[in-house]
Amino acid sequence: MNIVLFGPPGVGKGTQSALLVERLNMLQISTGDLLRKAIAAGSELGKQAKGFMDAGALVPDQLVINLVAQEIKSAGGRSVILDGFPRNVQQAGALSEMVQGLGQKIDRAIFLVIDEALLFKRLTGRRVCEKCGATFNLETQPPKKADQCDRCGSALVQRKDDKAEVIGSRLKAYKDSTLPLHEYFQKKGILAEVDADGPVEEVFSRLRKFV
Ligand code: AMP
């Protein structure tokens, strides 16, 4: 079963995807994570993507489409969660062609719904591990020791694009480009909506009903 997880930045897509990976052995394809890795590795893709990401803008479609195409091919038919892709209708069209070409389909697109007022707080409170990528939140999921990763003990940092001054641009990109996917997937008859407000486990049990 292949699913798309979408919703505004900070809604908890990464957190819920990690639980699907851990409990259902699905494969997560997170374009945000892949792009951050490319930046950390200093690759050509990373160099091309960095300016857009730091500004809270979407990275050009062709870059992310190529990235996802490679990942889906190497998934070898394992159930996939697409986290952060597609981000607009053009990418959704490319995804549809990609999976069809492999004799597969997107079974469900799950829209995580949240009150916009909660997003700002969630995004500014997010801290990520520099080394293993684990995610925490100062409000909702604090690490056991301040500024230290529970999983590997490395330092926790704030993502550049989680700073207050960039969040507005990310929310605008979401509204202009990503929100139209709601109608797109609804018309395809594969849309499900999940209330993303509440403790992580509660949200997961709501989500689980559609996976
Ligand atoms: P995320 O980790 O999903 O919040 O993504 C962080 C940033 O990576 C976004 O603000 C974009 O700059 C970039 N990004 C991630 N996924 C995509 C995508 N599918 N299309 C374009 N840009 C993306």
PDB file of C-alpha atoms and ligand atoms in Angstrom:
ATOM      1  CA  MET A   1       0.000   0.000   0.000  1.00  0.00           C
ATOM      2  CA  ASN A   2       1.424   3.398  -0.990  1.00  0.00           C
ATOM      3  CA  ILE A   3       0.301   6.510   0.806  1.00  0.00           C
ATOM      4  CA  VAL A   4       0.839  10.226   0.525  1.00  0.00           C
ATOM      5  CA  LEU A   5       0.906  12.181   3.781  1.00  0.00           C
ATOM      6  CA  PHE A   6       0.300  15.879   3.296  1.00  0.00           C
ATOM      7  CA  GLY A   7      -0.660  18.971   5.235  1.00  0.00           C
ATOM      8  CA  PRO A   8       0.880  22.257   6.366  1.00  0.00           C
ATOM      9  CA  PRO A   9       4.464  22.512   7.622  1.00  0.00           C
ATOM     10  CA  GLY A  10       4.647  21.547  11.284  1.00  0.00           C
ATOM     11  CA  VAL A  11       1.517  19.398  11.247  1.00  0.00           C
ATOM     12  CA  GLY A  12       3.498  16.277  12.203  1.00  0.00           C
ATOM     13  CA  LYS A  13       4.014  14.446   8.905  1.00  0.00           C
ATOM     14  CA  GLY A  14       7.563  13.397   9.817  1.00  0.00           C
ATOM     15  CA  THR A  15       6.593  12.203  13.294  1.00  0.00           C
ATOM     16  CA  GLN A  16       3.671  10.136  12.020  1.00  0.00           C
ATOM     17  CA  SER A  17       5.733   8.731   9.136  1.00  0.00           C
ATOM     18  CA  ALA A  18       8.394   7.585  11.595  1.00  0.00           C
ATOM     19  CA  LEU A  19       5.723   5.636  13.505  1.00  0.00           C
ATOM     20  CA  LEU A  20       4.444   4.020  10.301  1.00  0.00           C
ATOM     21  CA  VAL A  21       8.006   2.956   9.499  1.00  0.00           C
ATOM     22  CA  GLU A  22       8.589   1.577  12.983  1.00  0.00           C
ATOM     23  CA  ARG A  23       5.275  -0.233  13.416  1.00  0.00           C
ATOM     24  CA  LEU A  24       4.200  -1.219   9.919  1.00  0.00           C
ATOM     25  CA  ASN A  25       7.611  -1.593   8.318  1.00  0.00           C
ATOM     26  CA  MET A  26       6.745   0.884   5.600  1.00  0.00           C
ATOM     27  CA  LEU A  27       9.409   2.845   3.746  1.00  0.00           C
ATOM     28  CA  GLN A  28       9.420   6.604   4.275  1.00  0.00           C
ATOM     29  CA  ILE A  29      10.387   8.870   1.420  1.00  0.00           C
ATOM     30  CA  SER A  30      10.731  12.368   2.848  1.00  0.00           C
ATOM     31  CA  THR A  31      11.851  14.902   0.260  1.00  0.00           C
ATOM     32  CA  GLY A  32      12.696  17.400   3.026  1.00  0.00           C
ATOM     33  CA  ASP A  33      15.000  14.863   4.738  1.00  0.00           C
ATOM     34  CA  LEU A  34      16.587  13.815   1.436  1.00  0.00           C
ATOM     35  CA  LEU A  35      17.235  17.443   0.497  1.00  0.00           C
ATOM     36  CA  ARG A  36      18.735  18.227   3.929  1.00  0.00           C
ATOM     37  CA  LYS A  37      21.015  15.197   3.535  1.00  0.00           C
ATOM     38  CA  ALA A  38      22.058  16.403   0.080  1.00  0.00           C
ATOM     39  CA  ILE A  39      22.918  19.804   1.577  1.00  0.00           C
ATOM     40  CA  ALA A  40      24.905  18.222   4.412  1.00  0.00           C
ATOM     41  CA  ALA A  41      26.798  16.077   1.891  1.00  0.00           C
ATOM     42  CA  GLY A  42      27.583  19.143  -0.236  1.00  0.00           C
ATOM     43  CA  SER A  43      26.228  17.460  -3.387  1.00  0.00           C
ATOM     44  CA  GLU A  44      25.199  19.306  -6.548  1.00  0.00           C
ATOM     45  CA  LEU A  45      21.531  18.754  -5.654  1.00  0.00           C
ATOM     46  CA  GLY A  46      22.167  20.185  -2.186  1.00  0.00           C
ATOM     47  CA  LYS A  47      23.801  23.275  -3.664  1.00  0.00           C
ATOM     48  CA  GLN A  48      20.851  23.818  -5.994  1.00  0.00           C
ATOM     49  CA  ALA A  49      18.259  23.296  -3.266  1.00  0.00           C
ATOM     50  CA  LYS A  50      19.780  25.230  -0.358  1.00  0.00           C
ATOM     51  CA  GLY A  51      18.790  28.780  -1.272  1.00  0.00           C
ATOM     52  CA  PHE A  52      15.148  27.817  -1.838  1.00  0.00           C
ATOM     53  CA  MET A  53      14.951  25.887   1.417  1.00  0.00           C
ATOM     54  CA  ASP A  54      16.577  28.581   3.526  1.00  0.00           C
ATOM     55  CA  ALA A  55      14.064  31.060   2.119  1.00  0.00           C
ATOM     56  CA  GLY A  56      11.093  28.797   2.874  1.00  0.00           C
ATOM     57  CA  ALA A  57      10.307  28.403  -0.841  1.00  0.00           C
ATOM     58  CA  LEU A  58       9.678  25.211  -2.778  1.00  0.00           C
ATOM     59  CA  VAL A  59      12.647  23.644  -4.538  1.00  0.00           C
ATOM     60  CA  PRO A  60      12.128  23.405  -8.357  1.00  0.00           C
ATOM     61  CA  ASP A  61       9.858  20.506  -9.309  1.00  0.00           C
ATOM     62  CA  GLN A  62      12.279  18.631 -11.541  1.00  0.00           C
ATOM     63  CA  LEU A  63      14.863  18.288  -8.765  1.00  0.00           C
ATOM     64  CA  VAL A  64      12.453  16.683  -6.325  1.00  0.00           C
ATOM     65  CA  ILE A  65      10.702  14.617  -8.998  1.00  0.00           C
ATOM     66  CA  ASN A  66      14.031  13.030 -10.009  1.00  0.00           C
ATOM     67  CA  LEU A  67      14.880  12.395  -6.380  1.00  0.00           C
ATOM     68  CA  VAL A  68      11.580  10.635  -5.672  1.00  0.00           C
ATOM     69  CA  ALA A  69      11.739   8.634  -8.903  1.00  0.00           C
ATOM     70  CA  GLN A  70      15.070   7.136  -7.807  1.00  0.00           C
ATOM     71  CA  GLU A  71      13.774   6.330  -4.323  1.00  0.00           C
ATOM     72  CA  ILE A  72      10.549   4.725  -5.528  1.00  0.00           C
ATOM     73  CA  LYS A  73      12.407   2.559  -8.013  1.00  0.00           C
ATOM     74  CA  SER A  74      14.784   1.328  -5.336  1.00  0.00           C
ATOM     75  CA  ALA A  75      11.916   0.611  -2.911  1.00  0.00           C
ATOM     76  CA  GLY A  76      11.474  -2.691  -4.758  1.00  0.00           C
ATOM     77  CA  GLY A  77       7.705  -2.792  -4.304  1.00  0.00           C
ATOM     78  CA  ARG A  78       7.764  -2.201  -0.520  1.00  0.00           C
ATOM     79  CA  SER A  79       4.873  -0.080   0.829  1.00  0.00           C
ATOM     80  CA  VAL A  80       5.875   3.549   0.712  1.00  0.00           C
ATOM     81  CA  ILE A  81       4.866   6.667   2.660  1.00  0.00           C
ATOM     82  CA  LEU A  82       5.499   9.849   0.743  1.00  0.00           C
ATOM     83  CA  ASP A  83       6.158  12.555   3.301  1.00  0.00           C
ATOM     84  CA  GLY A  84       6.345  16.082   1.873  1.00  0.00           C
ATOM     85  CA  PHE A  85       5.900  14.982  -1.744  1.00  0.00           C
ATOM     86  CA  PRO A  86       3.938  15.906  -3.805  1.00  0.00           C
ATOM     87  CA  ARG A  87       3.897  19.555  -2.783  1.00  0.00           C
ATOM     88  CA  ASN A  88       1.899  20.795  -5.785  1.00  0.00           C
ATOM     89  CA  VAL A  89      -0.357  19.518  -8.547  1.00  0.00           C
ATOM     90  CA  GLN A  90       2.510  19.228 -11.077  1.00  0.00           C
ATOM     91  CA  GLN A  91       4.438  16.950  -8.733  1.00  0.00           C
ATOM     92  CA  ALA A  92       1.273  14.909  -8.111  1.00  0.00           C
ATOM     93  CA  GLY A  93       0.930  14.338 -11.869  1.00  0.00           C
ATOM     94  CA  ALA A  94       4.563  13.232 -12.083  1.00  0.00           C
ATOM     95  CA  LEU A  95       4.068  10.875  -9.121  1.00  0.00           C
ATOM     96  CA  SER A  96       1.040   9.314 -10.731  1.00  0.00           C
ATOM     97  CA  GLU A  97       3.021   8.588 -13.921  1.00  0.00           C
ATOM     98  CA  MET A  98       5.946   7.256 -11.898  1.00  0.00           C
ATOM     99  CA  VAL A  99       3.923   4.712  -9.947  1.00  0.00           C
ATOM    100  CA  GLN A 100       1.881   3.688 -12.980  1.00  0.00           C
ATOM    101  CA  GLY A 101       5.127   3.014 -14.822  1.00  0.00           C
ATOM    102  CA  LEU A 102       6.031   0.572 -12.051  1.00  0.00           C
ATOM    103  CA  GLY A 103       2.610  -1.100 -12.152  1.00  0.00           C
ATOM    104  CA  GLN A 104       1.618   0.474  -8.832  1.00  0.00           C
ATOM    105  CA  LYS A 105      -0.701   3.196  -7.560  1.00  0.00           C
ATOM    106  CA  ILE A 106      -1.188   5.651  -4.725  1.00  0.00           C
ATOM    107  CA  ASP A 107      -3.813   4.007  -2.562  1.00  0.00           C
ATOM    108  CA  ARG A 108      -4.530   6.900  -0.243  1.00  0.00           C
ATOM    109  CA  ALA A 109      -3.667  10.541   0.302  1.00  0.00           C
ATOM    110  CA  ILE A 110      -3.989  11.459   3.964  1.00  0.00           C
ATOM    111  CA  PHE A 111      -4.467  15.113   4.774  1.00  0.00           C
ATOM    112  CA  LEU A 112      -3.391  16.054   8.298  1.00  0.00           C
ATOM    113  CA  VAL A 113      -5.647  18.843   9.524  1.00  0.00           C
ATOM    114  CA  ILE A 114      -4.750  21.390  12.173  1.00  0.00           C
ATOM    115  CA  ASP A 115      -5.721  24.838  13.356  1.00  0.00           C
ATOM    116  CA  GLU A 116      -3.276  27.274  11.766  1.00  0.00           C
ATOM    117  CA  ALA A 117      -2.718  29.045  15.090  1.00  0.00           C
ATOM    118  CA  LEU A 118      -1.018  25.911  16.475  1.00  0.00           C
ATOM    119  CA  LEU A 119       1.459  25.636  13.607  1.00  0.00           C
ATOM    120  CA  PHE A 120       3.660  28.575  14.485  1.00  0.00           C
ATOM    121  CA  LYS A 121       4.188  27.248  17.989  1.00  0.00           C
ATOM    122  CA  ARG A 122       4.927  23.745  16.754  1.00  0.00           C
ATOM    123  CA  LEU A 123       7.441  24.945  14.165  1.00  0.00           C
ATOM    124  CA  THR A 124       9.352  27.315  16.418  1.00  0.00           C
ATOM    125  CA  GLY A 125       9.458  24.638  19.162  1.00  0.00           C
ATOM    126  CA  ARG A 126      10.838  21.908  16.886  1.00  0.00           C
ATOM    127  CA  ARG A 127      14.393  20.695  17.545  1.00  0.00           C
ATOM    128  CA  VAL A 128      16.199  18.099  15.453  1.00  0.00           C
ATOM    129  CA  CYS A 129      19.205  15.929  16.116  1.00  0.00           C
ATOM    130  CA  GLU A 130      22.200  17.034  14.052  1.00  0.00           C
ATOM    131  CA  LYS A 131      23.420  13.480  13.777  1.00  0.00           C
ATOM    132  CA  CYS A 132      20.533  10.986  13.552  1.00  0.00           C
ATOM    133  CA  GLY A 133      17.712  13.303  12.483  1.00  0.00           C
ATOM    134  CA  ALA A 134      15.355  12.429  15.386  1.00  0.00           C
ATOM    135  CA  THR A 135      12.786  15.166  15.971  1.00  0.00           C
ATOM    136  CA  PHE A 136      11.631  16.653  19.270  1.00  0.00           C
ATOM    137  CA  ASN A 137       9.405  19.518  20.271  1.00  0.00           C
ATOM    138  CA  LEU A 138      10.003  21.738  23.267  1.00  0.00           C
ATOM    139  CA  GLU A 139       6.242  21.874  23.931  1.00  0.00           C
ATOM    140  CA  THR A 140       4.796  18.559  22.856  1.00  0.00           C
ATOM    141  CA  GLN A 141       7.697  16.071  22.811  1.00  0.00           C
ATOM    142  CA  PRO A 142      10.604  17.473  24.853  1.00  0.00           C
ATOM    143  CA  PRO A 143      13.906  15.565  24.967  1.00  0.00           C
ATOM    144  CA  LYS A 144      14.737  13.940  28.334  1.00  0.00           C
ATOM    145  CA  LYS A 145      17.851  16.132  28.680  1.00  0.00           C
ATOM    146  CA  ALA A 146      17.738  19.694  27.401  1.00  0.00           C
ATOM    147  CA  ASP A 147      19.275  20.146  23.936  1.00  0.00           C
ATOM    148  CA  GLN A 148      20.347  16.500  23.739  1.00  0.00           C
ATOM    149  CA  CYS A 149      19.006  13.705  21.539  1.00  0.00           C
ATOM    150  CA  ASP A 150      17.314  10.844  23.463  1.00  0.00           C
ATOM    151  CA  ARG A 151      18.330   8.391  20.767  1.00  0.00           C
ATOM    152  CA  CYS A 152      22.027   9.108  20.196  1.00  0.00           C
ATOM    153  CA  GLY A 153      23.014  11.833  22.688  1.00  0.00           C
ATOM    154  CA  SER A 154      24.065  14.351  20.006  1.00  0.00           C
ATOM    155  CA  ALA A 155      23.209  18.042  20.086  1.00  0.00           C
ATOM    156  CA  LEU A 156      19.734  19.214  19.124  1.00  0.00           C
ATOM    157  CA  VAL A 157      19.450  22.203  16.822  1.00  0.00           C
ATOM    158  CA  GLN A 158      16.717  24.344  15.320  1.00  0.00           C
ATOM    159  CA  ARG A 159      16.251  24.020  11.558  1.00  0.00           C
ATOM    160  CA  LYS A 160      17.054  27.284   9.768  1.00  0.00           C
ATOM    161  CA  ASP A 161      13.634  27.286   8.120  1.00  0.00           C
ATOM    162  CA  ASP A 162      11.894  26.854  11.496  1.00  0.00           C
ATOM    163  CA  LYS A 163      12.983  30.355  12.534  1.00  0.00           C
ATOM    164  CA  ALA A 164      10.085  32.758  12.936  1.00  0.00           C
ATOM    165  CA  GLU A 165      11.105  34.929   9.986  1.00  0.00           C
ATOM    166  CA  VAL A 166      10.953  32.049   7.467  1.00  0.00           C
ATOM    167  CA  ILE A 167       7.749  30.400   8.686  1.00  0.00           C
ATOM    168  CA  GLY A 168       5.506  32.959   6.927  1.00  0.00           C
ATOM    169  CA  SER A 169       7.037  32.100   3.536  1.00  0.00           C
ATOM    170  CA  ARG A 170       6.609  28.383   4.127  1.00  0.00           C
ATOM    171  CA  LEU A 171       2.969  28.803   5.065  1.00  0.00           C
ATOM    172  CA  LYS A 172       2.387  30.912   1.954  1.00  0.00           C
ATOM    173  CA  ALA A 173       4.041  28.278  -0.265  1.00  0.00           C
ATOM    174  CA  TYR A 174       1.808  25.695   1.398  1.00  0.00           C
ATOM    175  CA  LYS A 175      -1.390  27.661   0.779  1.00  0.00           C
ATOM    176  CA  ASP A 176      -0.556  28.639  -2.786  1.00  0.00           C
ATOM    177  CA  SER A 177       0.890  25.348  -3.998  1.00  0.00           C
ATOM    178  CA  THR A 178       0.121  22.432  -1.678  1.00  0.00           C
ATOM    179  CA  LEU A 179      -3.424  23.090  -0.500  1.00  0.00           C
ATOM    180  CA  PRO A 180      -4.842  22.596  -4.041  1.00  0.00           C
ATOM    181  CA  LEU A 181      -3.819  18.945  -3.642  1.00  0.00           C
ATOM    182  CA  HIS A 182      -6.792  18.526  -1.318  1.00  0.00           C
ATOM    183  CA  GLU A 183      -9.187  18.941  -4.233  1.00  0.00           C
ATOM    184  CA  TYR A 184      -6.888  17.000  -6.567  1.00  0.00           C
ATOM    185  CA  PHE A 185      -6.895  13.894  -4.362  1.00  0.00           C
ATOM    186  CA  GLN A 186     -10.562  14.301  -3.497  1.00  0.00           C
ATOM    187  CA  LYS A 187     -11.431  14.147  -7.197  1.00  0.00           C
ATOM    188  CA  LYS A 188      -9.327  11.002  -7.488  1.00  0.00           C
ATOM    189  CA  GLY A 189     -11.408   9.485  -4.677  1.00  0.00           C
ATOM    190  CA  ILE A 190      -8.408   8.649  -2.453  1.00  0.00           C
ATOM    191  CA  LEU A 191      -8.496  11.520   0.063  1.00  0.00           C
ATOM    192  CA  ALA A 192      -8.759  10.881   3.816  1.00  0.00           C
ATOM    193  CA  GLU A 193      -8.644  13.549   6.518  1.00  0.00           C
ATOM    194  CA  VAL A 194      -7.099  13.058   9.946  1.00  0.00           C
ATOM    195  CA  ASP A 195      -7.280  15.501  12.844  1.00  0.00           C
ATOM    196  CA  ALA A 196      -3.633  16.159  13.746  1.00  0.00           C
ATOM    197  CA  ASP A 197      -4.287  18.019  16.979  1.00  0.00           C
ATOM    198  CA  GLY A 198      -3.505  16.018  20.119  1.00  0.00           C
ATOM    199  CA  PRO A 199      -0.864  13.656  21.499  1.00  0.00           C
ATOM    200  CA  VAL A 200       1.280  11.833  18.924  1.00  0.00           C
ATOM    201  CA  GLU A 201      -0.144   8.385  19.803  1.00  0.00           C
ATOM    202  CA  GLU A 202      -3.726   9.619  19.548  1.00  0.00           C
ATOM    203  CA  VAL A 203      -3.101  11.114  16.116  1.00  0.00           C
ATOM    204  CA  PHE A 204      -1.401   7.868  15.080  1.00  0.00           C
ATOM    205  CA  SER A 205      -4.394   5.764  16.056  1.00  0.00           C
ATOM    206  CA  ARG A 206      -6.662   8.028  13.966  1.00  0.00           C
ATOM    207  CA  LEU A 207      -4.259   7.748  11.044  1.00  0.00           C
ATOM    208  CA  ARG A 208      -3.896   3.984  11.389  1.00  0.00           C
ATOM    209  CA  LYS A 209      -7.546   3.499  10.389  1.00  0.00           C
ATOM    210  CA  PHE A 210      -6.693   4.581   6.856  1.00  0.00           C
ATOM    211  CA  VAL A 211      -3.499   2.616   6.379  1.00  0.00           C
TER     212      VAL A 211
HETATM  213  P1  AMP B   1       9.919  19.673   4.983  1.00  0.00           P
HETATM  214  O1  AMP B   1      11.007  18.989   5.711  1.00  0.00           O
HETATM  215  O2  AMP B   1       8.960  18.730   4.302  1.00  0.00           O
HETATM  216  O3  AMP B   1       9.232  20.734   5.801  1.00  0.00           O
HETATM  217  O4  AMP B   1      10.624  20.470   3.765  1.00  0.00           O
HETATM  218  C1  AMP B   1      11.577  21.472   3.999  1.00  0.00           C
HETATM  219  C2  AMP B   1      11.825  22.250   2.734  1.00  0.00           C
HETATM  220  O5  AMP B   1      12.324  21.389   1.702  1.00  0.00           O
HETATM  221  C3  AMP B   1      10.598  22.912   2.100  1.00  0.00           C
HETATM  222  O6  AMP B   1      10.295  24.160   2.696  1.00  0.00           O
HETATM  223  C4  AMP B   1      11.062  23.055   0.660  1.00  0.00           C
HETATM  224  O7  AMP B   1      11.986  24.120   0.504  1.00  0.00           O
HETATM  225  C5  AMP B   1      11.835  21.777   0.434  1.00  0.00           C
HETATM  226  N1  AMP B   1      10.954  20.679  -0.056  1.00  0.00           N
HETATM  227  C6  AMP B   1      10.643  19.534   0.583  1.00  0.00           C
HETATM  228  N2  AMP B   1       9.845  18.778  -0.167  1.00  0.00           N
HETATM  229  C7  AMP B   1       9.631  19.466  -1.323  1.00  0.00           C
HETATM  230  C8  AMP B   1       8.876  19.226  -2.503  1.00  0.00           C
HETATM  231  N3  AMP B   1       8.154  18.090  -2.657  1.00  0.00           N
HETATM  232  N4  AMP B   1       8.887  20.161  -3.470  1.00  0.00           N
HETATM  233  C9  AMP B   1       9.621  21.300  -3.352  1.00  0.00           C
HETATM  234  N5  AMP B   1      10.325  21.597  -2.272  1.00  0.00           N
HETATM  235  C10 AMP B   1      10.357  20.693  -1.261  1.00  0.00           C
END
